[in-house]
mmCIF file of C-alpha atoms in Angstrom:
data_model
loop_
_atom_site.group_PDB
_atom_site.id
_atom_site.type_symbol
_atom_site.label_atom_id
_atom_site.label_comp_id
_atom_site.label_asym_id
_atom_site.label_seq_id
_atom_site.Cartn_x
_atom_site.Cartn_y
_atom_site.Cartn_z
ATOM 1 C CA MET W 1 0.000 0.000 0.000
ATOM 2 C CA LEU W 2 2.843 2.413 0.740
ATOM 3 C CA ASN W 3 3.981 2.195 -2.895
ATOM 4 C CA LEU W 4 0.515 3.379 -3.935
ATOM 5 C CA LEU W 5 0.223 6.130 -1.325
ATOM 6 C CA ASN W 6 3.673 7.650 -1.902
ATOM 7 C CA HIS W 7 3.585 7.300 -5.700
ATOM 8 C CA THR W 8 6.372 4.709 -5.988
ATOM 9 C CA ALA W 9 4.296 1.892 -7.522
ATOM 10 C CA GLY W 10 5.798 2.559 -10.966
ATOM 11 C CA LEU W 11 2.406 3.313 -12.538
ATOM 12 C CA ASP W 12 1.997 6.049 -15.131
ATOM 13 C CA TRP W 13 -0.118 9.097 -14.260
ATOM 14 C CA ASN W 14 -3.606 7.895 -15.192
ATOM 15 C CA LEU W 15 -5.765 5.974 -17.642
ATOM 16 C CA ILE W 16 -7.512 8.504 -19.881
ATOM 17 C CA ASP W 17 -9.418 6.334 -22.353
ATOM 18 C CA ALA W 18 -10.935 3.788 -19.952
ATOM 19 C CA ASP W 19 -14.154 2.021 -20.914
ATOM 20 C CA ASP W 20 -16.682 3.586 -18.537
ATOM 21 C CA THR W 21 -19.744 1.480 -19.418
ATOM 22 C CA ASP W 22 -19.571 -0.537 -16.185
ATOM 23 C CA GLY W 23 -19.254 2.488 -13.924
ATOM 24 C CA SER W 24 -17.509 0.696 -11.060
ATOM 25 C CA LEU W 25 -14.131 1.351 -9.503
ATOM 26 C CA ALA W 26 -13.260 -2.336 -9.898
ATOM 27 C CA ALA W 27 -13.880 -2.173 -13.650
ATOM 28 C CA PHE W 28 -11.653 0.885 -13.951
ATOM 29 C CA VAL W 29 -8.839 -0.739 -11.986
ATOM 30 C CA ALA W 30 -9.109 -3.902 -14.106
ATOM 31 C CA GLN W 31 -8.035 -1.821 -17.100
ATOM 32 C CA LEU W 32 -4.855 -0.508 -15.477
ATOM 33 C CA ASP W 33 -2.855 -3.347 -17.027
ATOM 34 C CA ARG W 34 -2.831 -1.158 -20.150
ATOM 35 C CA LEU W 35 -0.718 1.427 -18.340
ATOM 36 C CA PRO W 36 3.025 0.970 -18.829
ATOM 37 C CA LEU W 37 5.278 0.589 -15.813
ATOM 38 C CA ILE W 38 7.623 3.560 -15.844
ATOM 39 C CA ALA W 39 9.902 2.006 -13.211
ATOM 40 C CA PRO W 40 10.032 -1.085 -10.983
ATOM 41 C CA PRO W 41 7.848 -0.707 -7.869
ATOM 42 C CA GLY W 42 9.730 1.185 -5.180
ATOM 43 C CA ALA W 43 12.456 2.425 -7.523
ATOM 44 C CA ARG W 44 11.378 6.067 -7.776
ATOM 45 C CA ALA W 45 8.497 8.458 -7.180
ATOM 46 C CA SER W 46 6.259 9.538 -10.061
ATOM 47 C CA TYR W 47 2.850 11.044 -9.335
ATOM 48 C CA SER W 48 0.107 8.570 -10.221
ATOM 49 C CA GLN W 49 -3.629 9.065 -9.771
ATOM 50 C CA ALA W 50 -4.035 5.528 -11.102
ATOM 51 C CA GLY W 51 -2.234 4.246 -8.020
ATOM 52 C CA TYR W 52 -4.825 5.928 -5.828
ATOM 53 C CA SER W 53 -7.609 4.280 -7.816
ATOM 54 C CA LEU W 54 -6.067 0.931 -6.917
ATOM 55 C CA ALA W 55 -5.763 2.005 -3.275
ATOM 56 C CA GLY W 56 -9.414 3.049 -3.384
ATOM 57 C CA LEU W 57 -10.400 -0.445 -4.496
ATOM 58 C CA VAL W 58 -8.549 -1.832 -1.475
ATOM 59 C CA VAL W 59 -10.685 0.470 0.699
ATOM 60 C CA GLU W 60 -13.827 -0.934 -0.945
ATOM 61 C CA ASN W 61 -12.729 -4.523 -0.361
ATOM 62 C CA VAL W 62 -11.764 -3.930 3.280
ATOM 63 C CA THR W 63 -14.849 -1.918 4.275
ATOM 64 C CA GLY W 64 -17.416 -3.647 2.078
ATOM 65 C CA MET W 65 -18.686 -0.216 1.016
ATOM 66 C CA PRO W 66 -18.312 1.851 -2.157
ATOM 67 C CA PHE W 67 -15.222 4.028 -1.830
ATOM 68 C CA GLU W 68 -17.182 7.284 -1.663
ATOM 69 C CA LYS W 69 -19.503 5.956 1.069
ATOM 70 C CA ALA W 70 -16.545 4.681 3.090
ATOM 71 C CA VAL W 71 -14.820 8.067 2.945
ATOM 72 C CA ALA W 72 -18.032 9.867 3.901
ATOM 73 C CA GLU W 73 -18.860 7.619 6.870
ATOM 74 C CA LEU W 74 -15.334 7.137 8.205
ATOM 75 C CA VAL W 75 -13.847 10.604 7.607
ATOM 76 C CA LEU W 76 -16.057 13.376 6.237
ATOM 77 C CA GLU W 77 -19.100 13.043 8.486
ATOM 78 C CA PRO W 78 -17.182 12.628 11.788
ATOM 79 C CA LEU W 79 -15.139 15.747 10.967
ATOM 80 C CA GLY W 80 -18.158 17.787 9.895
ATOM 81 C CA LEU W 81 -16.901 18.285 6.336
ATOM 82 C CA SER W 82 -20.406 18.814 5.004
ATOM 83 C CA ASP W 83 -19.348 20.578 1.799
ATOM 84 C CA THR W 84 -16.931 17.856 0.692
ATOM 85 C CA VAL W 85 -18.580 15.434 -1.737
ATOM 86 C CA TYR W 86 -17.986 13.288 -4.811
ATOM 87 C CA ASP W 87 -21.417 13.246 -6.451
ATOM 88 C CA LEU W 88 -22.312 16.079 -8.810
ATOM 89 C CA ASP W 89 -25.906 15.859 -7.596
ATOM 90 C CA GLU W 90 -24.622 16.873 -4.159
ATOM 91 C CA VAL W 91 -22.557 19.731 -5.570
ATOM 92 C CA VAL W 92 -25.404 21.506 -7.372
ATOM 93 C CA VAL W 93 -27.444 21.972 -4.177
ATOM 94 C CA ARG W 94 -24.539 23.892 -2.607
ATOM 95 C CA ARG W 95 -22.818 27.150 -3.489
ATOM 96 C CA PHE W 96 -20.108 26.411 -6.036
ATOM 97 C CA ALA W 97 -17.815 28.263 -8.421
ATOM 98 C CA VAL W 98 -17.479 27.445 -12.100
ATOM 99 C CA GLY W 99 -14.074 27.258 -13.763
ATOM 100 C CA HIS W 100 -12.839 29.534 -16.528
ATOM 101 C CA HIS W 101 -10.082 29.701 -19.119
ATOM 102 C CA ARG W 102 -8.340 32.879 -20.283
ATOM 103 C CA ALA W 103 -6.989 32.664 -23.836
ATOM 104 C CA GLU W 104 -3.784 34.378 -24.961
ATOM 105 C CA ASP W 105 -5.891 37.200 -26.458
ATOM 106 C CA GLY W 106 -7.557 37.781 -23.083
ATOM 107 C CA THR W 107 -10.869 36.126 -23.950
ATOM 108 C CA VAL W 108 -12.448 34.363 -20.962
ATOM 109 C CA THR W 109 -14.645 31.291 -21.456
ATOM 110 C CA LEU W 110 -16.399 28.880 -19.125
ATOM 111 C CA ALA W 111 -14.617 25.593 -18.488
ATOM 112 C CA ARG W 112 -16.965 22.778 -19.429
ATOM 113 C CA PRO W 113 -17.781 20.321 -17.988
ATOM 114 C CA TRP W 114 -17.614 21.621 -14.426
ATOM 115 C CA LYS W 115 -17.191 18.043 -13.232
ATOM 116 C CA SER W 116 -17.713 15.093 -15.522
ATOM 117 C CA TRP W 117 -21.045 13.398 -14.888
ATOM 118 C CA ARG W 118 -20.339 10.037 -16.483
ATOM 119 C CA ALA W 119 -20.524 7.038 -14.156
ATOM 120 C CA GLY W 120 -17.217 5.681 -15.406
ATOM 121 C CA THR W 121 -15.373 8.599 -13.879
ATOM 122 C CA ARG W 122 -15.911 6.952 -10.470
ATOM 123 C CA GLY W 123 -12.652 5.257 -11.336
ATOM 124 C CA ASN W 124 -10.914 8.599 -10.884
ATOM 125 C CA ASN W 125 -12.615 9.510 -7.613
ATOM 126 C CA PRO W 126 -9.926 8.159 -5.242
ATOM 127 C CA GLY W 127 -7.196 10.063 -7.085
ATOM 128 C CA GLY W 128 -8.942 13.338 -7.837
ATOM 129 C CA GLY W 129 -12.738 13.276 -7.883
ATOM 130 C CA ILE W 130 -13.566 15.042 -4.636
ATOM 131 C CA VAL W 131 -15.120 18.521 -4.429
ATOM 132 C CA SER W 132 -14.612 20.736 -1.386
ATOM 133 C CA SER W 133 -14.679 24.311 -0.093
ATOM 134 C CA ALA W 134 -12.201 26.675 1.538
ATOM 135 C CA SER W 135 -13.896 26.292 4.932
ATOM 136 C CA ASP W 136 -13.870 22.491 4.748
ATOM 137 C CA LEU W 137 -10.227 22.485 3.714
ATOM 138 C CA LEU W 138 -9.393 24.590 6.761
ATOM 139 C CA ARG W 139 -11.317 22.142 8.965
ATOM 140 C CA TRP W 140 -9.283 19.352 7.363
ATOM 141 C CA ALA W 141 -6.104 21.329 8.092
ATOM 142 C CA ARG W 142 -7.122 21.696 11.747
ATOM 143 C CA PHE W 143 -7.597 17.925 11.962
ATOM 144 C CA GLN W 144 -4.181 17.345 10.389
ATOM 145 C CA LEU W 145 -2.561 19.725 12.885
ATOM 146 C CA GLY W 146 -4.273 18.026 15.831
ATOM 147 C CA ASP W 147 -4.136 14.697 17.644
ATOM 148 C CA GLY W 148 -6.366 12.631 15.351
ATOM 149 C CA GLU W 149 -9.628 13.417 17.201
ATOM 150 C CA GLY W 150 -10.235 9.728 17.841
ATOM 151 C CA LEU W 151 -10.368 8.920 14.121
ATOM 152 C CA LEU W 152 -6.677 8.155 13.732
ATOM 153 C CA PRO W 153 -3.917 7.570 16.291
ATOM 154 C CA ALA W 154 -1.761 10.663 16.725
ATOM 155 C CA GLN W 155 1.328 8.621 15.843
ATOM 156 C CA ALA W 156 -0.218 7.532 12.530
ATOM 157 C CA LEU W 157 -1.199 11.106 11.703
ATOM 158 C CA ALA W 158 2.355 12.272 12.401
ATOM 159 C CA ARG W 159 3.817 9.372 10.388
ATOM 160 C CA MET W 160 2.004 10.605 7.286
ATOM 161 C CA LYS W 161 4.084 13.790 7.476
ATOM 162 C CA GLN W 162 7.463 12.059 7.650
ATOM 163 C CA PRO W 163 9.549 11.445 4.490
ATOM 164 C CA THR W 164 9.100 8.068 2.802
ATOM 165 C CA VAL W 165 10.881 8.822 -0.488
ATOM 166 C CA GLY W 166 12.930 11.758 -1.728
ATOM 167 C CA LEU W 167 11.925 14.018 -4.610
ATOM 168 C CA ARG W 168 14.535 15.384 -6.953
ATOM 169 C CA GLY W 169 14.299 18.841 -8.510
ATOM 170 C CA SER W 170 10.611 19.324 -7.768
ATOM 171 C CA ALA W 171 8.591 22.450 -6.977
ATOM 172 C CA LEU W 172 6.167 20.160 -5.154
ATOM 173 C CA GLY W 173 8.569 19.305 -2.343
ATOM 174 C CA ASP W 174 11.812 17.703 -1.256
ATOM 175 C CA ALA W 175 10.144 14.414 -0.311
ATOM 176 C CA LEU W 176 6.855 12.549 -0.158
ATOM 177 C CA GLY W 177 5.279 11.435 3.072
ATOM 178 C CA ILE W 178 2.083 9.409 2.922
ATOM 179 C CA CYS W 179 -0.174 11.417 0.614
ATOM 180 C CA TRP W 180 1.690 14.664 1.450
ATOM 181 C CA PHE W 181 4.462 16.665 -0.233
ATOM 182 C CA LEU W 182 7.131 17.766 2.252
ATOM 183 C CA ARG W 183 9.593 20.632 2.054
ATOM 184 C CA ASP W 184 12.011 22.187 4.534
ATOM 185 C CA VAL W 185 12.137 25.984 4.174
ATOM 186 C CA GLU W 186 14.762 27.712 6.307
ATOM 187 C CA GLY W 187 14.729 24.677 8.593
ATOM 188 C CA VAL W 188 10.935 24.688 8.953
ATOM 189 C CA ARG W 189 8.954 21.652 7.708
ATOM 190 C CA THR W 190 6.038 22.460 5.400
ATOM 191 C CA VAL W 191 3.414 19.901 4.391
ATOM 192 C CA GLY W 192 1.113 20.373 1.444
ATOM 193 C CA HIS W 193 -0.824 19.141 -1.539
ATOM 194 C CA GLY W 194 -2.528 20.776 -4.479
ATOM 195 C CA GLY W 195 -4.948 19.789 -7.155
ATOM 196 C CA SER W 196 -6.398 21.042 -10.398
ATOM 197 C CA GLY W 197 -9.285 20.296 -12.702
ATOM 198 C CA ASN W 198 -10.861 21.936 -15.700
ATOM 199 C CA GLY W 199 -10.422 25.629 -14.842
ATOM 200 C CA GLN W 200 -10.095 24.881 -11.107
ATOM 201 C CA PHE W 201 -6.963 25.075 -8.932
ATOM 202 C CA ALA W 202 -6.503 24.365 -5.210
ATOM 203 C CA GLU W 203 -3.613 24.372 -2.731
ATOM 204 C CA LEU W 204 -3.364 23.492 0.959
ATOM 205 C CA LEU W 205 -0.195 24.148 2.964
ATOM 206 C CA LEU W 206 0.478 23.231 6.605
ATOM 207 C CA VAL W 207 3.336 24.295 8.873
ATOM 208 C CA PRO W 208 2.820 21.858 11.770
ATOM 209 C CA GLU W 209 5.462 23.211 14.162
ATOM 210 C CA ARG W 210 3.878 26.671 13.921
ATOM 211 C CA ASP W 211 0.254 25.427 14.034
ATOM 212 C CA PHE W 212 -0.349 27.253 10.754
ATOM 213 C CA ALA W 213 -2.308 26.492 7.597
ATOM 214 C CA VAL W 214 -3.283 28.349 4.444
ATOM 215 C CA VAL W 215 -5.732 27.439 1.674
ATOM 216 C CA SER W 216 -5.843 29.083 -1.740
ATOM 217 C CA LEU W 217 -8.429 28.427 -4.461
ATOM 218 C CA ALA W 218 -8.657 29.825 -7.985
ATOM 219 C CA ASN W 219 -11.192 29.247 -10.738
ATOM 220 C CA ILE W 220 -9.462 30.531 -13.856
ATOM 221 C CA GLY W 221 -6.582 29.105 -15.881
ATOM 222 C CA PRO W 222 -3.868 29.092 -16.861
ATOM 223 C CA ASP W 223 -2.800 31.558 -14.149
ATOM 224 C CA GLY W 224 -4.731 29.985 -11.277
ATOM 225 C CA TYR W 225 -1.696 27.897 -10.422
ATOM 226 C CA GLN W 226 0.478 31.027 -10.307
ATOM 227 C CA PHE W 227 -1.992 32.825 -8.062
ATOM 228 C CA ASN W 228 -2.147 29.958 -5.579
ATOM 229 C CA GLN W 229 1.623 29.585 -5.454
ATOM 230 C CA ALA W 230 2.031 33.302 -4.759
ATOM 231 C CA VAL W 231 -0.394 33.027 -1.827
ATOM 232 C CA LEU W 232 1.385 29.960 -0.442
ATOM 233 C CA LYS W 233 4.743 31.721 -0.562
ATOM 234 C CA ARG W 234 3.536 35.064 0.801
ATOM 235 C CA ALA W 235 1.449 33.796 3.726
ATOM 236 C CA PRO W 236 4.288 31.990 5.596
ATOM 237 C CA GLU W 237 6.574 34.943 4.888
ATOM 238 C CA LEU W 238 4.054 37.465 6.235
ATOM 239 C CA TYR W 239 2.825 35.549 9.287
ATOM 240 C CA LEU W 240 5.767 33.303 10.187
ATOM 241 C CA GLY W 241 8.815 35.045 8.758
ATOM 242 C CA VAL W 242 9.580 31.930 6.680
ATOM 243 C CA VAL W 243 10.864 32.933 3.241
ATOM 244 C CA GLU W 244 11.180 30.492 0.341
ATOM 245 C CA ARG W 245 13.854 31.756 -2.077
ATOM 246 C CA GLU W 246 13.302 31.578 -5.822
ATOM 247 C CA PRO W 247 15.939 29.507 -7.688
ATOM 248 C CA GLU W 248 18.252 31.386 -10.057
ATOM 249 C CA PRO W 249 18.689 29.688 -13.480
ATOM 250 C CA LEU W 250 22.027 29.521 -15.268
ATOM 251 C CA PRO W 251 22.775 31.301 -18.566
ATOM 252 C CA TYR W 252 21.657 29.500 -21.732
ATOM 253 C CA ASP W 253 23.989 26.678 -22.814
ATOM 254 C CA GLU W 254 23.521 25.716 -26.465
ATOM 255 C CA GLU W 255 25.156 22.284 -26.195
ATOM 256 C CA GLN W 256 23.158 21.313 -23.133
ATOM 257 C CA ALA W 257 19.952 22.631 -24.692
ATOM 258 C CA ARG W 258 20.387 20.634 -27.895
ATOM 259 C CA GLU W 259 21.028 17.480 -25.887
ATOM 260 C CA VAL W 260 17.661 17.614 -24.116
ATOM 261 C CA ALA W 261 15.538 18.975 -26.984
ATOM 262 C CA GLY W 262 12.864 16.600 -28.265
ATOM 263 C CA ARG W 263 9.479 15.080 -27.510
ATOM 264 C CA TYR W 264 8.582 13.285 -24.277
ATOM 265 C CA GLU W 265 5.276 11.657 -23.336
ATOM 266 C CA THR W 266 3.045 10.018 -20.769
ATOM 267 C CA ASP W 267 0.029 7.887 -21.609
ATOM 268 C CA ALA W 268 -2.074 11.036 -22.043
ATOM 269 C CA MET W 269 0.233 13.986 -22.692
ATOM 270 C CA ASN W 270 3.062 15.228 -24.886
ATOM 271 C CA LEU W 271 5.864 17.433 -23.613
ATOM 272 C CA ASP W 272 8.087 19.214 -26.137
ATOM 273 C CA ILE W 273 11.482 20.721 -25.338
ATOM 274 C CA ALA W 274 12.814 23.052 -28.049
ATOM 275 C CA ALA W 275 16.089 24.953 -28.386
ATOM 276 C CA ASP W 276 15.964 27.948 -30.713
ATOM 277 C CA ALA W 277 17.409 31.458 -30.923
ATOM 278 C CA GLY W 278 19.147 31.251 -27.579
ATOM 279 C CA ARG W 279 16.073 30.024 -25.702
ATOM 280 C CA LEU W 280 15.156 26.638 -24.275
ATOM 281 C CA THR W 281 11.384 26.172 -24.067
ATOM 282 C CA LEU W 282 8.899 23.644 -22.715
ATOM 283 C CA ALA W 283 5.367 23.054 -24.009
ATOM 284 C CA VAL W 284 2.980 20.462 -22.597
ATOM 285 C CA GLY W 285 -0.488 19.373 -23.610
ATOM 286 C CA ILE W 286 -2.989 16.585 -24.055
ATOM 287 C CA LYS W 287 -2.235 14.262 -26.958
ATOM 288 C CA PRO W 288 -4.175 15.400 -30.063
ATOM 289 C CA GLN W 289 -5.743 11.985 -30.631
ATOM 290 C CA ILE W 290 -7.089 11.924 -27.079
ATOM 291 C CA ARG W 291 -8.458 15.445 -27.373
ATOM 292 C CA ALA W 292 -10.066 14.636 -30.738
ATOM 293 C CA ALA W 293 -11.700 11.476 -29.409
ATOM 294 C CA SER W 294 -13.096 13.112 -26.272
ATOM 295 C CA ASP W 295 -16.795 13.974 -26.148
ATOM 296 C CA VAL W 296 -16.225 16.578 -23.415
ATOM 297 C CA GLN W 297 -14.157 19.755 -23.338
ATOM 298 C CA MET W 298 -10.628 19.247 -22.042
ATOM 299 C CA PRO W 299 -8.304 21.828 -20.445
ATOM 300 C CA PRO W 300 -6.198 23.876 -22.883
ATOM 301 C CA ASP W 301 -2.554 23.038 -23.478
ATOM 302 C CA TYR W 302 0.316 25.060 -22.025
ATOM 303 C CA PRO W 303 2.195 26.845 -24.849
ATOM 304 C CA ALA W 304 5.974 26.990 -25.083
ATOM 305 C CA ALA W 305 7.546 28.778 -22.118
ATOM 306 C CA GLU W 306 11.201 29.475 -21.425
ATOM 307 C CA ILE W 307 13.020 27.211 -18.984
ATOM 308 C CA GLY W 308 16.493 27.464 -17.492
ATOM 309 C CA PHE W 309 18.875 24.939 -15.970
ATOM 310 C CA LEU W 310 19.700 25.298 -12.277
ATOM 311 C CA PRO W 311 23.176 25.085 -10.721
ATOM 312 C CA GLY W 312 24.442 21.609 -9.844
ATOM 313 C CA GLU W 313 25.013 18.326 -11.631
ATOM 314 C CA GLY W 314 21.444 17.025 -11.509
ATOM 315 C CA GLU W 315 20.255 18.686 -14.740
ATOM 316 C CA GLU W 316 17.401 20.298 -12.866
ATOM 317 C CA TYR W 317 15.423 23.124 -14.472
ATOM 318 C CA VAL W 318 12.837 25.774 -13.614
ATOM 319 C CA ILE W 319 10.074 27.212 -15.809
ATOM 320 C CA ALA W 320 10.626 30.969 -16.058
ATOM 321 C CA GLU W 321 7.334 32.217 -17.521
ATOM 322 C CA GLY W 322 3.749 31.359 -18.395
ATOM 323 C CA GLY W 323 1.053 29.466 -16.536
ATOM 324 C CA LEU W 324 3.543 26.959 -15.088
ATOM 325 C CA LYS W 325 6.089 29.554 -13.966
ATOM 326 C CA GLY W 326 8.032 28.286 -10.973
ATOM 327 C CA GLN W 327 7.425 24.595 -11.692
ATOM 328 C CA ARG W 328 10.641 22.620 -11.533
ATOM 329 C CA GLY W 329 11.836 19.278 -12.803
ATOM 330 C CA PHE W 330 14.861 17.378 -14.023
ATOM 331 C CA PHE W 331 16.135 15.319 -16.935
ATOM 332 C CA SER W 332 17.088 11.665 -16.442
ATOM 333 C CA ARG W 333 19.625 9.574 -18.340
ATOM 334 C CA GLY W 334 19.975 5.925 -19.227
ATOM 335 C CA ALA W 335 22.958 3.660 -18.605
ATOM 336 C CA ASP W 336 24.590 4.898 -21.826
ATOM 337 C CA GLY W 337 24.343 8.523 -20.724
ATOM 338 C CA THR W 338 21.646 9.609 -23.167
ATOM 339 C CA VAL W 339 18.662 11.644 -21.977
ATOM 340 C CA THR W 340 15.691 9.285 -21.552
ATOM 341 C CA GLY W 341 13.085 11.306 -19.693
ATOM 342 C CA VAL W 342 12.015 14.545 -18.066
ATOM 343 C CA ASP W 343 10.097 15.063 -14.844
ATOM 344 C CA LEU W 344 7.451 17.791 -14.570
ATOM 345 C CA ALA W 345 5.069 18.293 -11.639
ATOM 346 C CA GLY W 346 6.254 15.029 -10.118
ATOM 347 C CA ARG W 347 5.475 12.981 -13.250
ATOM 348 C CA LEU W 348 7.934 11.237 -15.553
ATOM 349 C CA PHE W 349 7.603 11.920 -19.280
ATOM 350 C CA SER W 350 9.581 9.355 -21.317
ATOM 351 C CA ARG W 351 11.509 10.398 -24.408
ATOM 352 C CA VAL W 352 9.924 9.359 -27.689
#
């Protein structure tokens, strides 16, 4: 289970084109054999919502309840998280915000669908199907900063916030705990996790030793991520005096840029690195064939944005502009020394 909960199972990000006619979590998980293993289990961390779908099926088998019902009865209801739900029918009877997209020309459009209604998307619920509110997220933060409130032993709650595997060159954190991203900033441990959907962006950050938490939500892309990150950096600085320094990229290196330029992919997305006119750029988006085959609107792609290498021998980089500004990653090499992959947002994209 730890391999699933700290993203070291070796599974790719997610299964996009699953057959959703059955509508059950078990049917979704049964199709995961189509996902390639990107590494042997336990070898490295790579963010995988598919792994959480498998963990969710374990919850169903242990409790004898549908995953969503188990979460509601065992966690949400005891904590009073009344605005945290999975079912769209429950969302529409509450106050909710719709997502938006801002095009490069400034045009703003609604992000549709707000949350997919198809039964087959239950397969994604354990890894990213929950809907919540700022107030509920703060209640969740208070629980995480407490003693478990009788739901979970205090030692188990604390164990979730201890490193289980290191993260290299990531804006998400220095390590993964159990379900949490961990970072030490000026000697102070921060614990957090974010999420995004179609025109929706959310971030939760805890500083346990200071009994501090901050939530930031945005409902417009592509800059919602940037907005949330600015809030998460400014709040600890303003209230705690904890300052996270921005990394300084190195000058452009033509030879190094040409070596990493090319196309990389996951099961669902393409990532293109290009070197031209003294600039190294990164563009990432949903594969055209998947977008063309979809019967619902999908989030827009991220256009080419300049990236720069960071000091050190790890071939780490930072995105310097655009909707993903501040995201970091690194390039990986095979046994023969050639570049074989690139990490972005905790996910491995393999070279084509």
